[in-house]
Each structure stands twice: as C-alpha cells, then as structure tokens.
Coordinates of N, CA, C and O in Angstrom, one line a residue:
S1 N 181.0 -103.2 93.7 CA 180.5 -104.4 94.2 C 181.2 -104.8 95.5 O 182.4 -104.5 95.5
S2 N 180.6 -105.6 96.2 CA 181.2 -105.9 97.6 C 180.5 -107.1 98.1 O 179.3 -107.3 97.9
F3 N 181.3 -107.9 99.0 CA 180.6 -109.0 99.7 C 180.1 -108.2 100.9 O 179.4 -109.0 101.8
E4 N 180.6 -107.1 101.4 CA 180.4 -106.5 102.7 C 179.1 -105.3 102.6 O 179.5 -104.4 102.1
A5 N 178.2 -105.8 103.3 CA 176.8 -104.8 103.3 C 177.3 -103.7 104.2 O 176.9 -102.7 103.7
A6 N 178.1 -103.6 105.1 CA 178.4 -102.3 105.9 C 179.0 -101.3 104.9 O 178.7 -100.2 104.8
G7 N 180.0 -101.8 104.1 CA 180.8 -100.9 103.2 C 179.7 -100.5 102.1 O 179.9 -99.2 101.7
L8 N 178.8 -101.3 101.7 CA 177.9 -100.8 100.6 C 176.9 -99.8 101.2 O 176.5 -98.8 100.4
R9 N 176.5 -100.0 102.3 CA 175.5 -99.0 103.1 C 176.2 -97.7 103.1 O 175.5 -96.7 103.0
H10 N 177.4 -97.5 103.4 CA 178.2 -96.3 103.7 C 178.4 -95.8 102.3 O 178.2 -94.4 102.1
L11 N 178.6 -96.6 101.2 CA 178.9 -96.0 99.9 C 177.3 -95.4 99.4 O 177.4 -94.4 98.7
K12 N 176.4 -96.0 99.8 CA 175.1 -95.7 99.4 C 174.8 -94.1 100.0 O 174.2 -93.2 99.2
V13 N 175.4 -93.9 101.2 CA 175.2 -92.5 101.6 C 176.1 -91.5 100.9 O 175.7 -90.3 100.8
L14 N 177.4 -91.9 100.7 CA 178.3 -90.9 100.1 C 178.0 -90.7 98.7 O 178.2 -89.6 98.1
L15 N 177.6 -91.8 97.9 CA 177.5 -91.8 96.6 C 176.0 -92.2 96.0 O 176.0 -93.3 95.4
P16 N 175.0 -91.7 96.5 CA 173.7 -92.2 96.2 C 173.3 -92.5 94.9 O 172.5 -93.4 94.4
Q17 N 174.0 -91.9 93.9 CA 173.7 -92.0 92.3 C 174.5 -93.3 91.9 O 174.1 -93.7 90.6
V18 N 175.4 -93.9 92.4 CA 176.1 -95.1 92.0 C 175.2 -96.3 92.2 O 174.8 -96.7 93.4
R19 N 175.1 -97.3 91.2 CA 174.6 -98.5 91.5 C 175.6 -99.5 92.0 O 176.6 -99.5 91.7
L20 N 175.0 -100.1 93.2 CA 175.9 -100.9 93.9 C 175.4 -102.2 93.9 O 174.3 -102.6 93.8
T21 N 176.3 -103.2 94.0 CA 176.0 -104.7 93.8 C 176.6 -105.4 95.1 O 177.5 -105.1 95.5
H22 N 175.6 -106.1 95.7 CA 175.9 -106.9 96.8 C 176.1 -108.5 96.2 O 175.4 -109.0 95.7
N23 N 177.5 -108.8 96.5 CA 177.9 -110.1 96.1 C 177.5 -111.1 97.2 O 177.6 -110.7 98.5
I24 N 176.8 -112.2 96.9 CA 176.4 -113.2 97.9 C 177.2 -114.4 97.8 O 177.5 -115.0 96.7
E25 N 177.9 -114.8 98.9 CA 178.6 -115.9 99.0 C 177.8 -117.2 98.6 O 176.6 -117.2 98.8
E26 N 178.4 -118.2 98.1 CA 177.7 -119.5 97.7 C 176.6 -120.1 98.7 O 175.6 -120.3 98.2
R27 N 177.1 -120.0 99.9 CA 176.2 -120.6 100.8 C 175.4 -119.6 101.8 O 174.7 -120.1 102.8
D28 N 175.7 -118.3 101.8 CA 174.8 -117.5 102.4 C 173.5 -117.4 102.1 O 172.8 -117.8 100.9
P29 N 172.5 -117.3 103.0 CA 171.0 -117.2 102.6 C 170.7 -116.1 101.8 O 171.2 -115.0 102.0
L30 N 169.6 -116.2 101.0 CA 169.1 -115.4 100.1 C 167.7 -115.6 99.9 O 167.4 -116.3 98.9
G31 N 167.0 -115.0 100.8 CA 165.5 -115.2 100.8 C 164.9 -113.8 100.8 O 165.5 -112.6 100.9
P32 N 163.5 -113.7 101.1 CA 162.8 -112.4 101.2 C 163.5 -111.5 102.3 O 163.5 -110.3 102.0
A33 N 163.9 -111.9 103.4 CA 164.3 -111.1 104.5 C 165.7 -110.4 104.1 O 165.9 -109.3 104.1
E34 N 166.6 -111.3 103.4 CA 167.9 -110.8 102.8 C 167.7 -109.7 101.8 O 168.3 -108.7 101.7
L35 N 166.6 -110.0 100.8 CA 166.5 -109.3 99.8 C 165.9 -107.9 100.1 O 166.1 -106.7 99.6
D36 N 164.8 -107.9 101.0 CA 164.3 -106.7 101.6 C 165.5 -105.7 102.0 O 165.6 -104.6 101.9
E37 N 166.4 -106.3 102.8 CA 167.6 -105.6 103.4 C 168.5 -105.0 102.1 O 168.9 -104.0 102.1
I38 N 168.7 -105.9 101.4 CA 169.7 -105.5 100.2 C 169.2 -104.4 99.3 O 170.0 -103.4 98.9
A39 N 167.8 -104.4 99.2 CA 167.1 -103.5 98.3 C 167.4 -102.1 98.8 O 167.1 -101.3 98.2
M40 N 167.6 -101.9 100.1 CA 167.7 -100.6 100.8 C 169.0 -99.9 100.4 O 169.0 -98.7 100.5
Y41 N 169.9 -100.6 100.1 CA 171.3 -100.0 99.6 C 171.8 -100.4 98.2 O 172.7 -99.8 97.8
A42 N 171.4 -101.5 97.7 CA 171.9 -101.7 96.3 C 170.9 -102.1 95.5 O 169.8 -102.1 95.7
S43 N 171.4 -102.1 94.2 CA 170.3 -102.2 93.1 C 170.6 -103.6 92.4 O 169.8 -104.0 91.4
V44 N 171.7 -104.3 92.7 CA 172.1 -105.5 91.9 C 172.4 -106.5 93.2 O 173.1 -106.2 94.0
V45 N 172.1 -107.9 92.9 CA 172.6 -109.0 93.7 C 173.4 -109.8 92.7 O 173.0 -110.0 91.6
S46 N 174.7 -110.1 93.2 CA 175.4 -111.0 92.4 C 175.8 -112.4 93.1 O 176.1 -112.4 94.3
V47 N 175.5 -113.5 92.4 CA 175.6 -114.8 93.0 C 176.5 -115.7 92.2 O 176.7 -115.4 91.1
H48 N 177.1 -116.6 93.0 CA 178.0 -117.7 92.2 C 177.2 -118.5 91.3 O 176.1 -118.6 91.4
R49 N 177.9 -118.8 90.1 CA 177.3 -119.5 89.0 C 176.6 -120.7 89.4 O 175.6 -121.0 88.8
D50 N 177.1 -121.4 90.3 CA 176.5 -122.8 90.7 C 175.0 -122.4 91.3 O 174.3 -123.4 91.3
R51 N 174.8 -121.4 92.1 CA 173.6 -121.1 92.6 C 172.5 -120.9 91.6 O 171.3 -121.1 91.8
L52 N 172.9 -120.6 90.3 CA 172.0 -120.4 89.1 C 172.1 -121.5 88.2 O 171.9 -121.2 86.9
A53 N 172.6 -122.6 88.2 CA 172.9 -123.6 87.4 C 172.1 -123.5 86.3 O 170.7 -123.7 86.4
P54 N 172.5 -123.5 85.0 CA 171.5 -123.5 83.8 C 170.6 -124.5 83.8 O 171.0 -125.6 84.0
G55 N 169.2 -124.3 83.6 CA 168.3 -125.3 83.6 C 167.8 -125.8 84.7 O 166.8 -126.6 84.7
S56 N 168.2 -125.4 86.1 CA 167.7 -125.7 87.2 C 166.4 -125.0 87.7 O 166.4 -123.8 87.5
E57 N 165.5 -125.6 88.3 CA 164.3 -124.9 88.8 C 164.7 -124.0 89.9 O 164.2 -122.9 90.0
D58 N 165.6 -124.3 90.9 CA 166.1 -123.5 91.9 C 166.7 -122.1 91.3 O 166.4 -121.1 91.8
G59 N 167.3 -122.3 90.2 CA 168.0 -121.1 89.6 C 167.1 -120.3 89.1 O 167.0 -118.9 89.2
A60 N 166.1 -120.7 88.3 CA 164.9 -120.0 87.8 C 164.0 -119.2 88.9 O 163.7 -118.1 88.8
A61 N 163.7 -120.0 89.9 CA 163.0 -119.5 91.1 C 163.7 -118.2 91.6 O 163.3 -117.3 91.9
L62 N 165.1 -118.4 91.9 CA 166.0 -117.3 92.4 C 166.0 -115.9 91.4 O 165.8 -115.0 92.0
V63 N 166.1 -116.2 90.2 CA 166.0 -115.1 89.3 C 164.6 -114.4 89.4 O 164.6 -113.1 89.5
D64 N 163.5 -115.2 89.5 CA 162.2 -114.6 89.6 C 162.1 -113.8 91.0 O 161.7 -112.7 91.1
M65 N 162.6 -114.3 92.1 CA 162.6 -113.7 93.3 C 163.3 -112.5 93.4 O 163.0 -111.5 93.9
V66 N 164.5 -112.5 93.0 CA 165.4 -111.3 93.0 C 164.7 -110.1 92.2 O 164.7 -109.0 92.6
H67 N 164.1 -110.5 91.0 CA 163.6 -109.4 90.1 C 162.2 -109.0 90.8 O 161.8 -107.8 90.7
R68 N 161.5 -109.8 91.6 CA 160.4 -109.3 92.3 C 160.7 -108.2 93.2 O 159.9 -107.3 93.7
Y69 N 161.9 -108.2 93.8 CA 162.5 -107.0 94.7 C 162.9 -105.9 94.0 O 163.4 -105.0 94.7
G70 N 162.8 -105.9 92.7 CA 163.3 -104.7 91.9 C 164.8 -104.7 91.8 O 165.3 -103.6 91.5
L71 N 165.4 -105.8 92.0 CA 166.8 -106.0 91.9 C 167.3 -106.4 90.6 O 166.5 -107.4 90.2
D72 N 168.4 -106.1 90.0 CA 169.1 -107.0 88.9 C 169.7 -108.0 89.5 O 170.2 -108.0 90.7
L73 N 170.0 -109.0 88.6 CA 170.8 -110.2 89.1 C 172.1 -110.4 88.3 O 171.9 -110.4 87.0
H74 N 173.3 -110.6 88.9 CA 174.4 -110.9 88.0 C 175.0 -112.2 88.6 O 174.6 -112.5 89.5
V75 N 175.7 -112.8 87.9 CA 176.3 -114.0 88.2 C 178.0 -113.9 88.2 O 178.5 -113.4 87.3
W76 N 178.7 -114.6 89.1 CA 180.1 -114.5 89.0 C 180.7 -115.9 89.3 O 179.9 -116.8 89.7
T77 N 181.7 -116.2 88.9 CA 182.6 -115.7 87.8 C 182.7 -116.8 86.7 O 183.0 -117.9 87.0
L78 N 182.3 -116.4 85.6 CA 182.5 -117.3 84.3 C 183.8 -116.9 83.5 O 184.3 -115.9 83.8
G79 N 184.1 -118.1 83.0 CA 185.5 -118.0 82.1 C 185.3 -118.6 81.0 O 184.1 -118.6 80.2
S80 N 186.4 -119.1 80.4 CA 186.3 -119.9 78.9 C 186.1 -121.4 79.2 O 185.8 -122.0 78.2
D81 N 185.9 -121.9 80.4 CA 185.5 -123.2 80.5 C 184.1 -123.3 81.0 O 183.5 -122.5 81.2
C82 N 183.6 -124.5 80.7 CA 182.2 -124.8 80.9 C 181.9 -126.1 81.7 O 182.2 -127.1 81.3
P83 N 181.7 -125.9 83.3 CA 181.5 -127.0 84.0 C 180.2 -127.7 83.7 O 180.0 -128.7 84.5
Y84 N 179.4 -127.3 82.9 CA 178.0 -127.8 82.8 C 177.7 -128.7 81.6 O 178.1 -128.2 80.5
A85 N 177.5 -129.9 81.6 CA 177.3 -130.8 80.6 C 175.8 -130.8 80.2 O 175.0 -130.6 80.8
G86 N 175.7 -131.1 78.9 CA 174.3 -131.3 78.4 C 173.6 -129.7 78.1 O 172.1 -130.1 78.2
L87 N 174.2 -128.8 78.0 CA 173.4 -127.7 77.6 C 173.0 -127.7 76.3 O 173.6 -128.4 75.4
P88 N 171.6 -127.2 76.0 CA 171.0 -127.3 74.7 C 171.9 -126.8 73.4 O 172.5 -125.8 73.7
A89 N 171.9 -127.6 72.5 CA 172.6 -127.5 71.2 C 172.0 -126.0 70.7 O 172.8 -125.4 70.0
S90 N 170.7 -125.9 71.0 CA 170.2 -124.6 70.4 C 170.8 -123.3 70.9 O 170.5 -122.2 70.4
L91 N 171.6 -123.4 72.0 CA 172.3 -122.2 72.4 C 173.6 -122.0 71.6 O 174.2 -121.1 71.9
G92 N 174.0 -123.0 70.7 CA 175.1 -122.8 69.9 C 174.7 -122.2 68.5 O 173.6 -122.5 68.1
Y93 N 175.6 -121.5 67.8 CA 175.4 -121.1 66.4 C 176.4 -121.5 65.5 O 177.5 -121.7 66.0
P94 N 176.0 -121.6 64.2 CA 177.0 -122.2 63.2 C 178.3 -121.3 63.2 O 179.3 -121.9 63.0
G95 N 178.2 -120.1 63.4 CA 179.4 -119.3 63.2 C 180.3 -119.1 64.6 O 181.3 -118.3 64.5
D96 N 179.7 -119.6 65.6 CA 180.7 -119.7 66.9 C 181.9 -120.2 66.8 O 182.1 -121.3 66.1
P97 N 182.9 -119.4 67.2 CA 184.4 -119.8 67.2 C 184.4 -121.2 67.8 O 183.9 -121.5 68.9
A98 N 185.0 -122.2 67.3 CA 185.1 -123.6 67.7 C 185.6 -123.6 69.2 O 185.1 -124.3 70.0
P99 N 186.7 -122.9 69.7 CA 187.2 -123.1 71.1 C 186.1 -122.6 72.1 O 186.4 -122.9 73.2
W100 N 185.2 -121.7 71.6 CA 184.3 -121.1 72.7 C 182.9 -121.9 72.5 O 182.3 -121.3 73.5
Q101 N 182.8 -122.8 71.8 CA 181.4 -123.3 71.6 C 180.7 -123.6 72.9 O 179.5 -123.3 73.2
N102 N 181.5 -124.5 73.8 CA 180.7 -124.9 75.2 C 180.5 -123.5 76.0 O 179.5 -123.5 76.6
A103 N 181.7 -122.7 76.1 CA 181.5 -121.6 77.0 C 180.3 -120.6 76.5 O 179.7 -120.1 77.3
L104 N 180.3 -120.4 75.2 CA 179.1 -119.6 74.7 C 177.7 -120.2 75.1 O 176.8 -119.5 75.3
R105 N 177.5 -121.5 74.9 CA 176.2 -122.1 75.3 C 176.0 -121.7 76.8 O 174.8 -121.5 77.2
M106 N 177.0 -121.9 77.7 CA 176.7 -121.6 79.0 C 176.4 -120.2 79.3 O 175.5 -119.8 79.9
Y107 N 177.1 -119.1 78.6 CA 176.9 -117.8 78.8 C 175.4 -117.5 78.4 O 174.7 -116.8 79.0
R108 N 175.0 -118.1 77.2 CA 173.7 -117.8 76.8 C 172.7 -118.3 77.6 O 171.6 -117.8 77.7
A109 N 173.0 -119.5 78.2 CA 172.0 -120.2 79.1 C 171.8 -119.2 80.2 O 170.5 -119.0 80.7
Y110 N 172.8 -118.5 80.7 CA 172.5 -117.6 81.9 C 171.9 -116.3 81.3 O 170.9 -116.0 82.0
Y111 N 172.2 -115.8 80.2 CA 171.4 -114.8 79.7 C 169.9 -115.0 79.4 O 169.0 -114.3 79.7
E112 N 169.5 -116.2 78.9 CA 168.2 -116.6 78.9 C 167.5 -116.8 80.0 O 166.2 -116.8 80.0
M113 N 168.1 -117.0 81.1 CA 167.6 -117.2 82.5 C 166.9 -115.9 82.9 O 166.2 -115.7 84.0
G114 N 167.5 -114.8 82.5 CA 167.0 -113.4 82.6 C 168.0 -112.6 83.4 O 167.6 -111.5 84.1
I115 N 169.2 -113.2 83.7 CA 170.2 -112.2 84.3 C 170.6 -111.1 83.7 O 170.5 -111.0 82.5
E116 N 171.0 -110.0 84.4 CA 171.4 -108.8 83.6 C 172.9 -108.6 83.4 O 173.3 -107.7 82.5
G117 N 173.6 -109.3 84.1 CA 175.1 -109.1 83.9 C 175.9 -110.4 84.3 O 175.4 -111.1 85.1
I118 N 177.2 -110.4 83.8 CA 178.1 -111.5 84.3 C 179.3 -111.0 84.7 O 180.0 -110.0 83.8
F119 N 180.0 -111.4 85.7 CA 181.3 -111.2 86.0 C 182.0 -112.1 85.3 O 181.8 -113.4 85.4
S120 N 183.1 -111.9 84.4 CA 183.9 -112.8 83.7 C 185.2 -112.6 83.6 O 185.8 -111.5 83.7
D121 N 186.1 -113.7 83.6 CA 187.4 -113.8 83.2 C 187.7 -113.8 81.8 O 188.8 -113.8 81.3
A122 N 186.5 -113.8 81.0 CA 186.8 -114.0 79.5 C 185.7 -113.0 79.0 O 184.9 -113.4 78.4
P123 N 185.9 -111.6 79.2 CA 185.0 -110.7 78.6 C 184.8 -110.8 77.2 O 183.6 -110.4 76.7
D124 N 185.7 -111.3 76.4 CA 185.6 -111.5 74.9 C 184.3 -112.5 74.7 O 183.6 -112.2 73.9
I125 N 184.4 -113.5 75.3 CA 183.3 -114.4 75.1 C 181.9 -114.0 75.8 O 181.0 -114.1 75.1
A126 N 182.0 -113.3 76.9 CA 180.9 -112.8 77.4 C 180.0 -111.7 76.5 O 178.9 -111.7 76.2
V127 N 181.0 -110.9 75.9 CA 180.2 -109.9 75.0 C 179.9 -110.5 73.7 O 178.8 -110.2 73.2
Y128 N 180.5 -111.5 73.1 CA 180.2 -112.2 72.0 C 178.8 -113.0 72.3 O 178.0 -113.0 71.2
A129 N 178.9 -113.7 73.4 CA 177.7 -114.4 73.6 C 176.2 -113.5 73.8 O 175.2 -114.1 73.4
R130 N 176.6 -112.4 74.3 CA 175.4 -111.4 74.4 C 174.9 -110.9 73.1 O 173.7 -110.5 72.9
G131 N 175.7 -110.8 72.1 CA 175.3 -110.5 70.9 C 175.4 -109.0 70.5 O 175.5 -108.1 71.0

C-alpha cells in the first residue's frame, strides 16, 4: 500500500500479480475521475476512518461508489480506542471482553458498512470483531 500513485503504477508493471492498495489522504478528492485512475493500477482503495464514519450517509455512499469501480475498500487506522459515540448496542455481544467493548462496536460497524479490510494498531481486536 502507498499514498504515492507513481510508485504503485511502477509496481503494477513489475509485479502485476500483487494486489496494490492506494491510500487516500483525508482531504484528497475521491470521485469518479480518481477511481477510474486508481482502478488502472490498484485493486484496493484505503481511506482514513473519519471519511467513513460509522452510520454516516457520506460513508455509505463512498463504500457503494468504490465498489461500483470494482475496487475493495479498506479503512485506516483503527486501534483500541473508539472516537465515535452512540454506536448501536446491537454491535456488541455478551461475551465481548469488557475493555474492548467500544472498540469492537466500532470495528463491527465498519465491517457492516461493507469494507473488506482494516489497517489496525490492535490486530487482536480487529480479528476478534471479524469473527
């Protein structure tokens, strides 16, 4: 994965069998023109977590748009903290470890949005949330 399109384009030529991820900065444009371009050299787009804030209409629309271009969508970077208040209690389960409860609801909210992967500083929580 990289934020640099030029490097990803070069890797696509050298290693065409490798799945490449284009990371998008928080404020970079990401619309049809950008996705057309990215789809020529990458198979995944990765965006900052706030761009897909759980439960937001903008986030859901972005997931749909990225998928329409045949790309997978990842989010970066989640950890053991949860900056989002009011996530549905239904995203928690009775057996969830107490210290992880808020983070697990956040991870599950992203998975339910339809993303394919998460960059995480807490891979144990990411895997547990995935099930």
